[in-house]
Tab-separated table of C-alpha atoms in Angstrom:
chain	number	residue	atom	x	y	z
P	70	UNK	CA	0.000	0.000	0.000
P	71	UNK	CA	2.880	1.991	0.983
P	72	UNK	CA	4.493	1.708	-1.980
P	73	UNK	CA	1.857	2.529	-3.909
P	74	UNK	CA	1.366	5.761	-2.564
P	75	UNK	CA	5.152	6.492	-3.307
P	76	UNK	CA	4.714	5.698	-7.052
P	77	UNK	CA	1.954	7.982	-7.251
P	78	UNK	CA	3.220	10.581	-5.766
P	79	UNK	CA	6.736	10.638	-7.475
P	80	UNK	CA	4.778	10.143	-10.827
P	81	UNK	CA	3.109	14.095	-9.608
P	82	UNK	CA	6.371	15.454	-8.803
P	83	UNK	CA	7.535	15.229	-12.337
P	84	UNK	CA	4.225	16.728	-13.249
P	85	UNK	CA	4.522	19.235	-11.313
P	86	UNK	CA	7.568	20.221	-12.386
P	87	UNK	CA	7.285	20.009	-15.540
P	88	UNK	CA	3.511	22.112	-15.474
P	89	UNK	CA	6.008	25.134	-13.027
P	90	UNK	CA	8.678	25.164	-16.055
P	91	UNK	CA	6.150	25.651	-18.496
P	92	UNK	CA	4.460	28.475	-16.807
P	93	UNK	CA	8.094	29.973	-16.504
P	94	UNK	CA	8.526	29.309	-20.107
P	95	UNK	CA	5.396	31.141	-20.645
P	96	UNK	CA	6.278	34.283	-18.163
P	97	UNK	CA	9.492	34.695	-20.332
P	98	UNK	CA	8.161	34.516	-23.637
P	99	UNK	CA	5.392	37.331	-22.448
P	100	UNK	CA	8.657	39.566	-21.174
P	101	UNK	CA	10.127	39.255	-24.511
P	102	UNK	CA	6.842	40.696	-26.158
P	103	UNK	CA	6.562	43.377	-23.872
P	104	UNK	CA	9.927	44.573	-24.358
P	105	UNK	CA	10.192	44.236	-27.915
P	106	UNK	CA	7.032	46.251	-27.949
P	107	UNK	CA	8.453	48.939	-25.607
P	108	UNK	CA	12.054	49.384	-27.481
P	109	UNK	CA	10.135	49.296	-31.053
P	110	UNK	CA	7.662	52.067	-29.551
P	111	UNK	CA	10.603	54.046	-28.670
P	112	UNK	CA	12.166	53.935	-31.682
P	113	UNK	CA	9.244	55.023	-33.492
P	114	UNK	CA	8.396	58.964	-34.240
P	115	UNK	CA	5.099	60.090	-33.265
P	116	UNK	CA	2.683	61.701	-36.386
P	117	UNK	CA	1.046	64.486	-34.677
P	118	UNK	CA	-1.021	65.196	-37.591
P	119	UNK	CA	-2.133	61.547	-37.927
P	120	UNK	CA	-3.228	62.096	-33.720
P	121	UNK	CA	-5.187	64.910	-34.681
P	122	UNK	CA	-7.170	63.331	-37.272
P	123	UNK	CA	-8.017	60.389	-35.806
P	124	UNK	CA	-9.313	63.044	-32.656
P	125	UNK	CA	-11.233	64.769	-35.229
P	126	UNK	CA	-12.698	61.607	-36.549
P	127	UNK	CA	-14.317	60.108	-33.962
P	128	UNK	CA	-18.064	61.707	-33.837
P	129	UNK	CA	-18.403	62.681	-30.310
P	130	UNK	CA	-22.032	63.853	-30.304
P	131	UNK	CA	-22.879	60.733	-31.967
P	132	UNK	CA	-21.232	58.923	-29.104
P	133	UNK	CA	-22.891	61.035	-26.383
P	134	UNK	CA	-26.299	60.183	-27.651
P	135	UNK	CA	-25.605	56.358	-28.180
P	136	UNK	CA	-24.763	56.681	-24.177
P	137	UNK	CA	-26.768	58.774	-22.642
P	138	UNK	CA	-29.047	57.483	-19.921
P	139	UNK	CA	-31.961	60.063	-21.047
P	140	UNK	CA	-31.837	58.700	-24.579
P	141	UNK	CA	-32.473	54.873	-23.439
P	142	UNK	CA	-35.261	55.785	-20.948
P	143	UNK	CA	-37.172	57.154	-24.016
P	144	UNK	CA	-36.709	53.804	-25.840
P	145	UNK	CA	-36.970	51.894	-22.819
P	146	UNK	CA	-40.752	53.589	-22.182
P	147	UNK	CA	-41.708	53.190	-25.865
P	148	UNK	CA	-40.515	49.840	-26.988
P	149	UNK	CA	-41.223	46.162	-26.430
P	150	UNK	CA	-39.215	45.031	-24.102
P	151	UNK	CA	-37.727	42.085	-26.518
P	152	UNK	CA	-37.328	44.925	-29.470
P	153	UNK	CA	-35.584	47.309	-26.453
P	154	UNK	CA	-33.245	44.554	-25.464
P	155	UNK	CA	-32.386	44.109	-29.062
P	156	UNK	CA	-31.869	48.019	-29.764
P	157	UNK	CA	-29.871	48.689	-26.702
P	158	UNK	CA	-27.541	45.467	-27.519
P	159	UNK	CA	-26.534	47.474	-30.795
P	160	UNK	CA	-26.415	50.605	-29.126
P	161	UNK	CA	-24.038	49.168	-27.111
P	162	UNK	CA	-21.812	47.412	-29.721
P	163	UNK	CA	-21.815	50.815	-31.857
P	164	UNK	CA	-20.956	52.658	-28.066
P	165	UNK	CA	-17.784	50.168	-27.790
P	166	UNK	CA	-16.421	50.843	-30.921
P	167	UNK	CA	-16.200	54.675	-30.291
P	168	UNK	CA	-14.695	53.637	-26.394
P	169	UNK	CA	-12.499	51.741	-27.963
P	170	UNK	CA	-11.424	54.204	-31.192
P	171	UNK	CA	-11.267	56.603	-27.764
P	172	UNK	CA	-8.494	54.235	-26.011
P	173	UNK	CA	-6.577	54.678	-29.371
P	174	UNK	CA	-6.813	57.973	-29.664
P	175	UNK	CA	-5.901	57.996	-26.025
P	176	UNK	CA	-2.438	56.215	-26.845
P	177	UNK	CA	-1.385	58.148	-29.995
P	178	UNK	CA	-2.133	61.362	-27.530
P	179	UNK	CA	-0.151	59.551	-24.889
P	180	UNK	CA	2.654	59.116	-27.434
P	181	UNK	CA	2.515	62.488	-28.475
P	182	UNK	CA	2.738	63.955	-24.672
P	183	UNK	CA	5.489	61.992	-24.123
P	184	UNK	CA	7.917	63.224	-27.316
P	185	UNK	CA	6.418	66.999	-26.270
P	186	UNK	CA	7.882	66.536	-22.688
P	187	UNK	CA	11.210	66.181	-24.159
P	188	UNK	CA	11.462	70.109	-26.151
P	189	UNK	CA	13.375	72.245	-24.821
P	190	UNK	CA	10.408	74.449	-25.173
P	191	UNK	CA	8.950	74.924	-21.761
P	192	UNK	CA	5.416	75.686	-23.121
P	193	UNK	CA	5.449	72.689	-25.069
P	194	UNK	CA	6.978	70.805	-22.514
P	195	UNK	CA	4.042	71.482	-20.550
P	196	UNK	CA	1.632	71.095	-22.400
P	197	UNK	CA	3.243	67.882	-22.798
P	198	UNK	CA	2.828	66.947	-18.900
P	199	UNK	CA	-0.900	67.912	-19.709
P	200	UNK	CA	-1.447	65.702	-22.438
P	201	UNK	CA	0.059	62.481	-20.856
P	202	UNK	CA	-2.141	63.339	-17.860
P	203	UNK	CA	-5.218	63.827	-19.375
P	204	UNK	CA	-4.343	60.498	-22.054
P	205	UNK	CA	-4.122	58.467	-19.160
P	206	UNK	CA	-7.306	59.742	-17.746
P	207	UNK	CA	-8.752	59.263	-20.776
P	208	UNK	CA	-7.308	55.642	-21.174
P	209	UNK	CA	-9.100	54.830	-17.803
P	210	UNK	CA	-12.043	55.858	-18.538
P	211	UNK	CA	-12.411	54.110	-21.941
P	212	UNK	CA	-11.459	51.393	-19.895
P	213	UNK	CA	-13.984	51.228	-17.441
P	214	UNK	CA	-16.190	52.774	-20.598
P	215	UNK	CA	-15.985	49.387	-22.688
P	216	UNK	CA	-16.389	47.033	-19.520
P	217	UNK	CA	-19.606	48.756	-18.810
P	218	UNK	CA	-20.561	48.596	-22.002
P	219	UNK	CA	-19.972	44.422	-22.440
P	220	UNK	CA	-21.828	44.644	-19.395
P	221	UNK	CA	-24.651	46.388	-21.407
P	222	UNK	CA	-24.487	43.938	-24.862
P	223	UNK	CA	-24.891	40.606	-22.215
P	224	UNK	CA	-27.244	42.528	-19.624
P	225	UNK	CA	-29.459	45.111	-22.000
P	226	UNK	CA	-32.256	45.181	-19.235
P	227	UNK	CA	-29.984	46.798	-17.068
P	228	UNK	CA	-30.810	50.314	-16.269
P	229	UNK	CA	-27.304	51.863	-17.172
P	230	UNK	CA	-26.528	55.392	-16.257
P	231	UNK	CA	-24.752	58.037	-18.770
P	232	UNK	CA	-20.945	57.914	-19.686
P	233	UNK	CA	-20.345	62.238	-19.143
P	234	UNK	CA	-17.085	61.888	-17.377
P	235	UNK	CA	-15.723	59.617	-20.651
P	236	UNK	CA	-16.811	62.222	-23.263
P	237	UNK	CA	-15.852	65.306	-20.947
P	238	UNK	CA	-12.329	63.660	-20.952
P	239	UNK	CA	-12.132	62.939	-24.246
P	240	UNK	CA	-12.755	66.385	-25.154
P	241	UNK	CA	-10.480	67.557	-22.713
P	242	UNK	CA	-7.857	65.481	-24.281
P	243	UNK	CA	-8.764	66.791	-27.305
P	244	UNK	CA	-8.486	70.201	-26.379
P	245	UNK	CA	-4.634	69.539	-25.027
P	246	UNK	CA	-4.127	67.817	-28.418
P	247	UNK	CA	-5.221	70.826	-30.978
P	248	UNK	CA	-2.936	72.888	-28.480
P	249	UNK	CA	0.183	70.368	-28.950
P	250	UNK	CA	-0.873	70.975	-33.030
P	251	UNK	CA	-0.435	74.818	-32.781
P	252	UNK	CA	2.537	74.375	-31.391
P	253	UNK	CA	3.735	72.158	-34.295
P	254	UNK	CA	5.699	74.510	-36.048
P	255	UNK	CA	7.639	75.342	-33.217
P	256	UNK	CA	8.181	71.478	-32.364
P	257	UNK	CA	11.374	69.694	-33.309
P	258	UNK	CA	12.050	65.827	-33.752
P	259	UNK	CA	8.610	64.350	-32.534
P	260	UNK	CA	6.142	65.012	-35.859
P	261	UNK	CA	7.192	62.479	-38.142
P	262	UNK	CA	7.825	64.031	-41.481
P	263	UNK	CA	5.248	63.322	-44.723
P	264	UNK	CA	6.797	60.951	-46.705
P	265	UNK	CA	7.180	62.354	-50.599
């Protein structure tokens, strides 16, 4: 009996090991992404025109009314409930593709704020700060945005309140942004130039 138990537990050990190696195999392998993404990010100029436009492109209005609380109440009190859960699930959808077009815009800003930091200009060094501040903000609250909004497409009955601090931040950002673009001419070595 005995030595049963020892066979079955030295045939786990191996096992065991073998599952631990593979996990560290794994950790390793998710390192090397992450830092080849970081150096090849680094190495890369930042288009502040291409930032601008894709600002510029998102509809923001269009957004606000696909998430605004007042706006599903209205459909919520004059729908069936089976055509209201089916309106609100693509509502939803069409909501997380602008959160998400957002969280890019957020990074391009982010990359942008970053390369600004670095003139010797102090104004656009500042404004810089600014932009990498309110990116970030902006990157957390597409975030939580898009989570709320999955929530939404598997839950539609769900009463769901507005999104205001997302679209206040995203016009914020865009604000900092158009300010960054003024500056443009004055801005040295992080607008990548137009290819002929």
């Amino acid at each position: 009996m005995e030595q049963g138990a020892s066979t079955i537990s030295e045939a786990m050990i191996p096992q065991a090991i073998i599952s631990a190696w593979t996990l560290v195999a794994v950790a390793f392998f998710a390192l090397g992404i992450l830092v080849y993404i970081a150096i090849r990010s680094r190495t890369r100029q930042v288009d502040l025109e291409k930032a601008v436009q894709a600002f510029r492109s998102l509809d923001i209005e269009a957004f606000r009314n696909l998430v605004d609380s007042g706006e599903e109440a209205f459909l919520r009190n004059n729908l069936s409930p089976k055509k209201f859960r089916e309106i609100k699930r693509r509502r939803a959808w069409a909501a997380l593709i602008y959160a998400r077009e957002a969280g890019r815009a957020a990074a391009a800003l982010a990359k942008i704020g970053q390369a600004a930091q670095r003139n010797s200009d102090p104004e656009i060094a500042a404004s810089g700060v600014q932009a990498v501040e309110n990116a970030f903000r902006l990157r957390l609250q597409t975030i939580g945005a898009c989570l709320r909004l999955l929530t939404e497409v598997v839950l539609p009955d769900l009463r769901s309140p507005s999104l205001p601090p997302l679209v206040d931040q995203y016009e914020r950002a865009a604000e900092t942004l158009f300010r960054l673009g003024r500056f443009s001419s004055r801005v040295q070595g992080f607008v990548r130039p137009k290819s002929a």
